[in-house]
Coordinates of C-alpha atoms and ligand atoms in Angstrom, one line a residue:
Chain A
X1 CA 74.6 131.1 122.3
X2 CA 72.1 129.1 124.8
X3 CA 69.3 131.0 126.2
X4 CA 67.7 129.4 129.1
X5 CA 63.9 130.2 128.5
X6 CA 60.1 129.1 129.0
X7 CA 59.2 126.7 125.5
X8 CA 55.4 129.3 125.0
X9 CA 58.7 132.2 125.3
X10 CA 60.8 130.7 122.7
X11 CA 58.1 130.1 120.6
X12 CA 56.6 133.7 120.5
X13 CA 60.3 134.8 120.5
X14 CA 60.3 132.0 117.3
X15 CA 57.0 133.7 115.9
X16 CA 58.5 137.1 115.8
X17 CA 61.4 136.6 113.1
X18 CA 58.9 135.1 111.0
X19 CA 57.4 138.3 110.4
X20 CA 54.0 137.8 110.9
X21 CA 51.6 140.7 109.5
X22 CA 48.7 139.8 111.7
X23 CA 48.3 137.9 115.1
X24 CA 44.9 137.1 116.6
X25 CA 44.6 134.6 119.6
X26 CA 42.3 133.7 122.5
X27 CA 44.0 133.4 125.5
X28 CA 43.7 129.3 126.6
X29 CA 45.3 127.3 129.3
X30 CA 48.5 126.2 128.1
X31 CA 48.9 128.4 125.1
X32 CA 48.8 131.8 127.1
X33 CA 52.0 132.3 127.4
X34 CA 52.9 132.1 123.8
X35 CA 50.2 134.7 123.1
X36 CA 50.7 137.1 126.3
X37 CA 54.3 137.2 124.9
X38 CA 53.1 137.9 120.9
X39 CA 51.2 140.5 122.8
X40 CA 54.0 142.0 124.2
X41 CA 56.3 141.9 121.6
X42 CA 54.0 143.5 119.4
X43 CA 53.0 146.2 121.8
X44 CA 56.8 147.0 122.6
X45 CA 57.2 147.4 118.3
X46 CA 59.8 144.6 118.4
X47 CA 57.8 143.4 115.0
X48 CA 55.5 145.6 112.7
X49 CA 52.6 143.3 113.1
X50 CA 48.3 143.8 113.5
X51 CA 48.0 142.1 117.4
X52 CA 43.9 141.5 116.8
X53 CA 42.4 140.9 120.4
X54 CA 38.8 139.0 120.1
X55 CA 36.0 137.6 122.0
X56 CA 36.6 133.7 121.2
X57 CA 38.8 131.4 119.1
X58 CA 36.1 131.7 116.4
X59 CA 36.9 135.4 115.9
X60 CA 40.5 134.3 116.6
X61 CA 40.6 131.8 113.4
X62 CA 38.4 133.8 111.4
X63 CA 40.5 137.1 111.6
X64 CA 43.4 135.2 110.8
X65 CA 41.5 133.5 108.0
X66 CA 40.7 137.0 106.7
X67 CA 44.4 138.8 107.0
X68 CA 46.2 135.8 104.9
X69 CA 43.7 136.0 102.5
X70 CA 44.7 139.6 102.0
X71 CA 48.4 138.1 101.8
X72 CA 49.5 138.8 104.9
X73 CA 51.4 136.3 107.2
X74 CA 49.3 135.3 110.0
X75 CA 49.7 133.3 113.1
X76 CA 47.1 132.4 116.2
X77 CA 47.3 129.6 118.8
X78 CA 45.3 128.1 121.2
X79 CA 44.3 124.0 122.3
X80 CA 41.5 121.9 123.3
X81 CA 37.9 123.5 123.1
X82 CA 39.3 126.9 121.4
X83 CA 40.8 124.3 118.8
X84 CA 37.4 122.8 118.5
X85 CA 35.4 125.9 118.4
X86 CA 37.9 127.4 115.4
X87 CA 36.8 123.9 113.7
X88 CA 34.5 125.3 111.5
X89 CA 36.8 128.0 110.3
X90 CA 40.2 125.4 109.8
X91 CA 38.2 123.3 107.2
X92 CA 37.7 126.8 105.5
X93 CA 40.8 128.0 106.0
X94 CA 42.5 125.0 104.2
X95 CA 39.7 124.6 101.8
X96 CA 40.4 128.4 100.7
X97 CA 44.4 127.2 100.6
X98 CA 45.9 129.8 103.5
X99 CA 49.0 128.9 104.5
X100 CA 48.5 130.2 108.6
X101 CA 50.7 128.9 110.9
X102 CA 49.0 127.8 114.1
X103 CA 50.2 126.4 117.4
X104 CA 48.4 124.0 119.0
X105 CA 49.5 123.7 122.8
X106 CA 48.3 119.8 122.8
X107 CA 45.8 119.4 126.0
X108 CA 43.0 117.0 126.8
X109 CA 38.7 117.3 125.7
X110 CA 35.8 118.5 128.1
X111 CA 34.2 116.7 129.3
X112 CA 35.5 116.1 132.5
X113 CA 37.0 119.5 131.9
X114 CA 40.8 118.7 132.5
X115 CA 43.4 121.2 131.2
X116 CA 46.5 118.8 131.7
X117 CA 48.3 117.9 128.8
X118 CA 47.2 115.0 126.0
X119 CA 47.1 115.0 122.2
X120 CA 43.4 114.5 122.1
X121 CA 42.9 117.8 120.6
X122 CA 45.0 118.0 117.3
X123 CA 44.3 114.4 116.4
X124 CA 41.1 115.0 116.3
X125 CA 41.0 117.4 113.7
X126 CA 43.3 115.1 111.2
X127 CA 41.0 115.5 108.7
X128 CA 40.7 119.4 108.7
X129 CA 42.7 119.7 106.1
X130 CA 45.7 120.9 108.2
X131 CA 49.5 120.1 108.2
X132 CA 50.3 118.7 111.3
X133 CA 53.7 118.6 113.2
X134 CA 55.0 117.4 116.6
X135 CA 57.4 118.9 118.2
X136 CA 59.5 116.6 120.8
X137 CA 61.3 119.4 122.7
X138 CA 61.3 123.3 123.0
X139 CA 63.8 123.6 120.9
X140 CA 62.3 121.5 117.9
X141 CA 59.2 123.1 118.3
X142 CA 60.8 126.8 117.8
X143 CA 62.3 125.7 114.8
X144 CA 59.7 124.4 113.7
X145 CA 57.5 127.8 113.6
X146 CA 60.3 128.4 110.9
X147 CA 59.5 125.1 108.5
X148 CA 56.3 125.4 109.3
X149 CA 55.8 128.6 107.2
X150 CA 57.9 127.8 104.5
X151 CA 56.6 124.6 104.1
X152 CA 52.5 126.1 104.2
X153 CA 53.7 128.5 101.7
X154 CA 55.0 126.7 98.7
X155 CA 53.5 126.7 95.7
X156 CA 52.7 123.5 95.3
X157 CA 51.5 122.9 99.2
X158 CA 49.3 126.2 100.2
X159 CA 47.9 124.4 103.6
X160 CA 47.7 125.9 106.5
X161 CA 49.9 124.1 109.0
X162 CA 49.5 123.3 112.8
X163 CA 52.8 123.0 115.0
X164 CA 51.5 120.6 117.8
X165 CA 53.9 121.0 121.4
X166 CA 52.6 119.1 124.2
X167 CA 51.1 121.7 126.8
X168 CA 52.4 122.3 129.8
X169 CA 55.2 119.6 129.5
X170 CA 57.0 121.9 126.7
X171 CA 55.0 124.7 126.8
X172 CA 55.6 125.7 130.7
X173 CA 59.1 124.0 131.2
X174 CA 62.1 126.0 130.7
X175 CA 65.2 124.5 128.9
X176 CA 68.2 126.0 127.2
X177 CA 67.8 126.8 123.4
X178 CA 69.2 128.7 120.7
X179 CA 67.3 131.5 119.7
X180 CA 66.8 132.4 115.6
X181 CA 68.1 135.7 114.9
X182 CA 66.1 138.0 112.9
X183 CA 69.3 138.0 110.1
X184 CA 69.1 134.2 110.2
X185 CA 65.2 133.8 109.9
X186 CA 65.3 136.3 106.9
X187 CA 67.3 134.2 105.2
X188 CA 65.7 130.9 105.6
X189 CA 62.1 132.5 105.6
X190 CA 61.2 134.6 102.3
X191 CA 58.3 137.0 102.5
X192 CA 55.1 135.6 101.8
X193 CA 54.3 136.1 98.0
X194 CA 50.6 134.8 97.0
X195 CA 49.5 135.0 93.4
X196 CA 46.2 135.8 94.3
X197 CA 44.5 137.6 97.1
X198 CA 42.2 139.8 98.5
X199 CA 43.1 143.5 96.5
X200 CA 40.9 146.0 95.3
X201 CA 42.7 146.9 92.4
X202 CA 42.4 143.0 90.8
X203 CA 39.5 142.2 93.0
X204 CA 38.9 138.5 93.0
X205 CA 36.3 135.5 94.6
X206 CA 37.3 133.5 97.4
X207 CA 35.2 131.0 99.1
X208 CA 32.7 131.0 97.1
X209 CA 29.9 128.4 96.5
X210 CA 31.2 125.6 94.2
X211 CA 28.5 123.5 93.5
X212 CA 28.3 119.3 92.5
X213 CA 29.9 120.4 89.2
X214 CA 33.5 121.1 91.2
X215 CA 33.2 120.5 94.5
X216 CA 35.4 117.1 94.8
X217 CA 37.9 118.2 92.1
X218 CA 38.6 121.1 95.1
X219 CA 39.2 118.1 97.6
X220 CA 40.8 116.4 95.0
X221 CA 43.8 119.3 94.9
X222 CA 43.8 119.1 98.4
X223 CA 44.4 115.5 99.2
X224 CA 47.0 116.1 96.2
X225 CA 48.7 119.3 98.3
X226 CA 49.2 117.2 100.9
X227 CA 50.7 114.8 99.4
X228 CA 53.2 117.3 97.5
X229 CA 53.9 118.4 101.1
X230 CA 55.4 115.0 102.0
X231 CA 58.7 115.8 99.8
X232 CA 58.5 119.4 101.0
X233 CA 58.8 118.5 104.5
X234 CA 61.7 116.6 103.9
X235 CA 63.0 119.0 101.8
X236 CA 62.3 122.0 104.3
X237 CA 63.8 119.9 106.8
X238 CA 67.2 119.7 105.3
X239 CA 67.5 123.5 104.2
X240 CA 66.6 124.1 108.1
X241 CA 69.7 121.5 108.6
X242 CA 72.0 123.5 106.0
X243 CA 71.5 126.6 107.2
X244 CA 71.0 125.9 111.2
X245 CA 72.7 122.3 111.9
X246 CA 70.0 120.9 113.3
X247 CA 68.0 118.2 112.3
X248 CA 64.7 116.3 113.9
X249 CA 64.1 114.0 110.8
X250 CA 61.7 115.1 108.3
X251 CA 58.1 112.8 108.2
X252 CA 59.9 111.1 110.8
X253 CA 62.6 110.2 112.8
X254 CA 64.6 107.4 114.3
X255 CA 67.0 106.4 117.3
X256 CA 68.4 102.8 117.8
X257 CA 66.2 101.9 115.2
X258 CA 68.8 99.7 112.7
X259 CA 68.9 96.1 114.2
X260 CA 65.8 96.9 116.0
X261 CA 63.2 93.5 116.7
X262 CA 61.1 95.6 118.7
X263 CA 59.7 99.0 118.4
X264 CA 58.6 102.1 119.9
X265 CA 56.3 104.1 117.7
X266 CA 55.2 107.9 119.3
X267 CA 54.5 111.5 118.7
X268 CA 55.8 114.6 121.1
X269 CA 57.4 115.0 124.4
X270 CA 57.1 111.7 125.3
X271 CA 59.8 110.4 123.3
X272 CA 62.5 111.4 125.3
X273 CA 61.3 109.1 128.0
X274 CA 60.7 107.0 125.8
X275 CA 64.5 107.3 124.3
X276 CA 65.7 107.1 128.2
X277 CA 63.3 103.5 128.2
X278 CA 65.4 102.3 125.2
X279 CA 68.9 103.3 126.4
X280 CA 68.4 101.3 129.6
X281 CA 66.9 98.4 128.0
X282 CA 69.7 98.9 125.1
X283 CA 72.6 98.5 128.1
X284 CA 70.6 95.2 128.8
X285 CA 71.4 93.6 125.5
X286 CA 67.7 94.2 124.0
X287 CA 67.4 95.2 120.6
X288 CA 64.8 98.2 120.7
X289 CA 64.1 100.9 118.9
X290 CA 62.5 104.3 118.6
X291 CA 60.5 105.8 115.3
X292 CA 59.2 109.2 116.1
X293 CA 56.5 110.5 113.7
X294 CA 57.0 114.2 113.2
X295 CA 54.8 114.3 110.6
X296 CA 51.2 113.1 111.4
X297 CA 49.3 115.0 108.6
X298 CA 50.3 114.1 105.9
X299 CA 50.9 110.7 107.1
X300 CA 53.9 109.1 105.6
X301 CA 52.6 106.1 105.0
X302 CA 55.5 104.7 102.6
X303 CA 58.3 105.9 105.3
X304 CA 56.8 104.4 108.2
X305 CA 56.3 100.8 106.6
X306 CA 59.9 101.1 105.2
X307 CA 61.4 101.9 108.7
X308 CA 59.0 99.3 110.0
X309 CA 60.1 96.5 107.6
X310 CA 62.7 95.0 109.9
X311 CA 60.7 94.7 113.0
X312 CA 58.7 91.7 114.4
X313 CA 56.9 93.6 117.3
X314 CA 56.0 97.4 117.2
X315 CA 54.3 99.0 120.3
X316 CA 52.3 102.6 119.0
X317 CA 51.9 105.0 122.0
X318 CA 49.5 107.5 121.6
X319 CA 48.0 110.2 123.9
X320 CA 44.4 110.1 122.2
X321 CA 41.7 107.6 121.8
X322 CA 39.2 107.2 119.1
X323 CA 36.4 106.1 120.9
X324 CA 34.5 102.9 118.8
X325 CA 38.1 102.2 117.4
X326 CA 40.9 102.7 119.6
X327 CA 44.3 104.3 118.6
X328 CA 44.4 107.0 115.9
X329 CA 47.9 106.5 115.3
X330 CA 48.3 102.3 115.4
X331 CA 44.8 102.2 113.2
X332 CA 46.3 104.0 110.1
X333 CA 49.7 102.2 110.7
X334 CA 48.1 98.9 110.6
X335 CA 46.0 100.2 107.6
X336 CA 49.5 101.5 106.4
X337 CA 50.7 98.1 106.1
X338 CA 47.8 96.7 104.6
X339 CA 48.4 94.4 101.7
X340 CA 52.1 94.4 102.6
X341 CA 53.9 91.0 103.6
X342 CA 56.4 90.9 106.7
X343 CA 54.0 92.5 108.4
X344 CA 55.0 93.5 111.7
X345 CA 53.0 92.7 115.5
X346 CA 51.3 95.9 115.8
X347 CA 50.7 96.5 119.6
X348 CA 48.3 99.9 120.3
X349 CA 48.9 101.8 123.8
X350 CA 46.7 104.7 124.8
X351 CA 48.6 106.4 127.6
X352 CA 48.8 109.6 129.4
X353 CA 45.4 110.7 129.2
X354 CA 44.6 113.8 130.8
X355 CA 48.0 114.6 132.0
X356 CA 48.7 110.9 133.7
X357 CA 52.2 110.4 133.9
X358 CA 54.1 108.4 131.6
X359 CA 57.5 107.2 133.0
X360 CA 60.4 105.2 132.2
X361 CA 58.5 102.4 134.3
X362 CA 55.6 102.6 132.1
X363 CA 57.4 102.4 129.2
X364 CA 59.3 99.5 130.0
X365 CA 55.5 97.5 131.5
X366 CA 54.6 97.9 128.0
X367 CA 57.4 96.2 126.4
X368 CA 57.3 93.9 129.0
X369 CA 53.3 93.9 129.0
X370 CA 50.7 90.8 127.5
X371 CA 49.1 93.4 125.0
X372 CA 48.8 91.9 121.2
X373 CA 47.4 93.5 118.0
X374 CA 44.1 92.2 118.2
X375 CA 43.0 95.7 120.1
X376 CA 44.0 98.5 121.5
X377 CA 45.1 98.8 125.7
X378 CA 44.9 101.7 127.9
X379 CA 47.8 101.3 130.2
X380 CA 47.8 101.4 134.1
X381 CA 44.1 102.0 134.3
X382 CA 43.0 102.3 138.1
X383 CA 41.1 99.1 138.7
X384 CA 39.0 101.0 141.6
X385 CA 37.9 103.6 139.3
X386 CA 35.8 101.2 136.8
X387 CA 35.2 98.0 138.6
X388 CA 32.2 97.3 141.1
X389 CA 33.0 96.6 144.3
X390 CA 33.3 93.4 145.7
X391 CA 30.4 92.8 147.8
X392 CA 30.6 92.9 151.4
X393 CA 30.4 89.3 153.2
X394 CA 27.0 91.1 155.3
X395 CA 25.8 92.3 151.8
X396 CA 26.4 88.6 150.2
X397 CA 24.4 86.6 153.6
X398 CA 21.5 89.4 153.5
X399 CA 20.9 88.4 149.8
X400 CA 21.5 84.3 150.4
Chain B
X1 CA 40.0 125.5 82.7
X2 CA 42.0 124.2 85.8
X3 CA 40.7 125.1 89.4
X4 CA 43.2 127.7 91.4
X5 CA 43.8 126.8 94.6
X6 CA 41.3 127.3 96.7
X7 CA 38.5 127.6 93.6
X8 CA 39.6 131.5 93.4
X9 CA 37.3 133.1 91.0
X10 CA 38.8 136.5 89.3
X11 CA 36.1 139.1 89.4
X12 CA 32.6 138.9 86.9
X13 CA 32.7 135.0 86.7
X14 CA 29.7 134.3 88.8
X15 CA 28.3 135.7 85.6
X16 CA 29.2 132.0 84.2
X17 CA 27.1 130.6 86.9
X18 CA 23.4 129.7 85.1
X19 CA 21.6 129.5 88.2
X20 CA 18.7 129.1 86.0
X21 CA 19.4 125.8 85.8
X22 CA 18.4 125.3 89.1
X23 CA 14.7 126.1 88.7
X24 CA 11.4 123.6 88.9
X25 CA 8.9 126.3 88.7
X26 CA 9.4 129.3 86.5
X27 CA 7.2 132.8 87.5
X28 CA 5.6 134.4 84.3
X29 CA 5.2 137.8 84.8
X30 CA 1.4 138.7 83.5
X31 CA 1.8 142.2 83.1
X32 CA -1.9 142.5 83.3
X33 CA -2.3 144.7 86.6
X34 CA 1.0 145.6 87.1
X35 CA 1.2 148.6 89.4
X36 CA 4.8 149.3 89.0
X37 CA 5.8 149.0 92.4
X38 CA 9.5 147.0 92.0
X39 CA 8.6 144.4 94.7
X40 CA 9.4 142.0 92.7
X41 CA 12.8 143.9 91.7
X42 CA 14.2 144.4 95.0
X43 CA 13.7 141.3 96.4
X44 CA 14.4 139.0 94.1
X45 CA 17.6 137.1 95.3
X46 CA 19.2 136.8 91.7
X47 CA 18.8 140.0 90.4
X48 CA 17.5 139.0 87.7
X49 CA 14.1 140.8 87.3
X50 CA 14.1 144.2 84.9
X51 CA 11.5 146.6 84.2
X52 CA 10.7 146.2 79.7
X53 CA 8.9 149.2 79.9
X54 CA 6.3 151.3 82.1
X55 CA 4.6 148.8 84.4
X56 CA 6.3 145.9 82.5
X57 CA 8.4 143.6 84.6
X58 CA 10.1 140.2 83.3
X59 CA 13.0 138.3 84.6
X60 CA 16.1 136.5 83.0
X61 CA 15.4 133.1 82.8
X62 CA 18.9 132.2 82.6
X63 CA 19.3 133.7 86.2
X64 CA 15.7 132.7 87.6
X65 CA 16.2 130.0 89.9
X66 CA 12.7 129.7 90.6
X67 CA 12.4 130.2 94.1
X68 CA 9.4 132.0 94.0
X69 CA 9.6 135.1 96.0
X70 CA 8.6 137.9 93.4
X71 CA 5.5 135.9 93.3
X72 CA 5.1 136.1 96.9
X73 CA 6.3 139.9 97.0
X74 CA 4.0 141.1 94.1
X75 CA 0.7 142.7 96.1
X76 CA -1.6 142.1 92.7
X77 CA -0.9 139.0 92.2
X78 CA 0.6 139.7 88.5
X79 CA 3.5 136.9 88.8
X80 CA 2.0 133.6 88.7
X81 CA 4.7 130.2 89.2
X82 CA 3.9 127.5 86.7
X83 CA 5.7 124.1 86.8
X84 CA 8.3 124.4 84.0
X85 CA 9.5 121.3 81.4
X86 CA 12.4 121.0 80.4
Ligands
LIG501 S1 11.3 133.3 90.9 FE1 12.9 134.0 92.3 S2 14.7 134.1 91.1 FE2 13.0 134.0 89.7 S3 12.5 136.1 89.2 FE3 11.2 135.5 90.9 S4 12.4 136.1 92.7 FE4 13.8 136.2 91.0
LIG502 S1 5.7 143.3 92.3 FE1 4.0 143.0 90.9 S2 3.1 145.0 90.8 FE2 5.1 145.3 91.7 S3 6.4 145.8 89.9 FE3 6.6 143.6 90.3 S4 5.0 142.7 88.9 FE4 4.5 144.9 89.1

């Protein structure tokens, strides 16, 4: 049965049947709701769970740091600046190999402060160490609170992982989804059983000082996590499919994609527009595609060029900008293809920055657009906004 | 010995950590006008300094990183740093 609910509600609702021990969160504008609700829940005894209230997303990250260490489940969320003040603690949260599930309600960098949605944040942070997921809809990104645990927590993974929803777009809009049972979620989500942690009565080191003699062989077993994590995704993805029915692809996913000549590359909410852009251009006779990357961190480098292969033009739409580069996204998936022949156009698109709006119209002026792979565009910039004036005919015969 | 995820040390192997092979300077301990005062024990970062007998004080040098502070501390000038080879 459908319930028709907020995406931050469904979430927390999501949170819940994972059992979390402990919960610690700084309210931020557009995670909130997800956390007002955790506090709720909590508070009513709907889950037996620590809710830890704190004075910033530091505490927040570092309380969650210390309750999975002691081997209990944790969970926190927040976006933008609270995401970049925890960003001391996530490189020593995945350095010490604690499998937290965080939500990151994606939402655009001060300064100018702007609290609309973009995926600034999360990208930003792709080398932290982190798992990262998009979610494309509400309903994906409740679901994936469930993978994203069981995925963090394997053996052969232990990385913390971050569930990225675009803010406000999922987070605030209400659609109809199917709620996870607690029943359901207890069988598809064991309890988390680490070999070692924080115990007094086998008391033990962790993050301690590991000096020049071992320091890179600890980055070395985390480079080679993540790369374990690639077949557990998929894997994860699947039991979710057996056991639930639905399926959002694995690393990634696809729509239209088999004959395609061009294609649409893009993480998040967007791709339903996006989808809606290739149906009508689809009724048209045009062969375009869609490949949706679901998992950004680690980046699957091997399925992307293989779903690539068949294309002659690919347009990457991304929500972020690396300033001094360009794209995050179309960078590593020209560097993906690096080496390889039948190389693909590669097109980079930075939309939707800030919380613009990316339409159906928007999509299609990029298909239709002059933009090549030599660099990277931002789409539908205001001309007004970064061009001089032209000068006044007074102001040109004062100065003749 | 492989790492554990995480570099998770079980309890008592810092002990396997020879910080002593950090040092530059090495602190001899005179034990000339030694006043007994444990200065130099307490506040030495390492540990490492033990009393050998009444107003006797040496350190283990495979602890001793050198850094000089029981030197500092000591208020009769009884620990003198001398540049160590190795
Ligand atoms: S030099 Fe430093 S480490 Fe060595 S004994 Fe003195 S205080 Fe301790
Ligand atoms: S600080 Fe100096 S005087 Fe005091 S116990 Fe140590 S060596 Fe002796």
């Amino acid at each position: 049965m459908k319930t028709f609910i907020e995406g931050s509600r469904a979430v927390a609702d999501a949170v819940t049947v994972c059992r979390p021990k402990v919960i610690s969160a700084y309210p931020i504008t557009p995670q909130t709701h997800i956390v007002e609700e955790l506090a709720k829940i909590v508070a009513n005894g709907k889950v037996k769970a620590e809710f830890v209230n704190v004075e910033s997303e530091f505490s927040a990250a570092s309380v969650v740091l210390g309750s999975c260490a002691t081997g209990a489940r944790s969970y926190t969320a927040t976006t933008a600046q609270g995401l970049f003040l925890m960003a001391e603690v996530l490189f020593n949260i995945s350095g010490m190999r604690l499998p937290i599930v965080m939500t990151c309600a994606n939402r655009a960098v001060s300064a100018p402060i702007n609290i609309w949605n973009d995926q600034q944040d999360s990208l930003s942070m792709r080398d932290s160490g982190w798992i990262q997921l998009y979610a494309e809809d509400n309903q994906e990104a409740l679901d994936m609170h469930l993978q994203a645990y069981k995925i963090g927590e394997n053996k052969g993974v232990l990385l913390p992982v971050m569930v990225c929803m675009d803010g406000f777009i999922l987070t605030h809009s209400y659609e109809p989804v199917e709620l996870i049972s607690q029943e359901d979620a207890d069988r598809f989500l064991p309890s988390y059983q680490p070999e070692d942690y924080l115990n007094p009565d086998n008391p033990v080191t962790m993050g301690a000082m590991v000096g020049p003699e071992a320091y890179m062989e600890t980055r070395y077993l985390m480079q080679e996590a993540m790369e374990n994590s690639v077949k557990v995704i998929e894997d994860v993805a699947n039991e979710f499919n057996n056991q639930f029915g639905r399926y959002y692809g694995g690393l990634i996913d696809t729509y239209k994609l088999e004959d395609a000549e061009t294609v649409i590359v893009s993480l998040g909410s967007v791709l339903g527009t996006v989808k809606d852009a290739v149906d009508s251009l689809r009724e048209k006779g045009e062969k375009v595609g869609v490949l949706k990357v679901r998992s950004f961190r680690p980046f699957p480098k091997d399925a992307i060029c293989e779903a690539l292969k068949g294309a002659k033009k690919v347009h990457v739409l991304e929500k972020a900008v690396s300033i001094g580069m360009g794209g995050i996204v179309s960078s590593e998936i020209k560097a993906a293809f690096c080496g390889k022949t039948g190389v693909p156009e590669i097109v980079g698109s930075i939309i939707g920055l800030g919380g613009r709006d990316i339409t159906v119209e928007t999509i299609i002026g990029i298909l239709n657009g002059s933009g090549d792979s030599s660099y990277d565009q931002f789409i539908d910039i205001k001309k007004e906004l970064v061009e001089d004036p032209e000068p006044s005919d007074e102001a040109v015969a004062a100065n003749a | 010995m492989k790492l554990k995820p995480g570099a998770i040390a079980d309890s008592h192997t810092s002990h396997g950590n020879l910080t002593g092979s950090w040092r530059t300077f090495k602190p001899v301990y005179k034990q000339k006008d030694c006043t007994g005062c444990k200065l130099c024990v307490i506040n030495c970062p390492e540990g490492c300094v033990f009393e050998v007998e009444d107003r006797k004080y040496t350190c283990n040098l495979k602890y001793c990183k050198g850094c000089g502070i029981c030197a500092v501390e000591c208020h009769v000038n009884d620990i003198e740093m001398i540049l160590e080879d190795k």
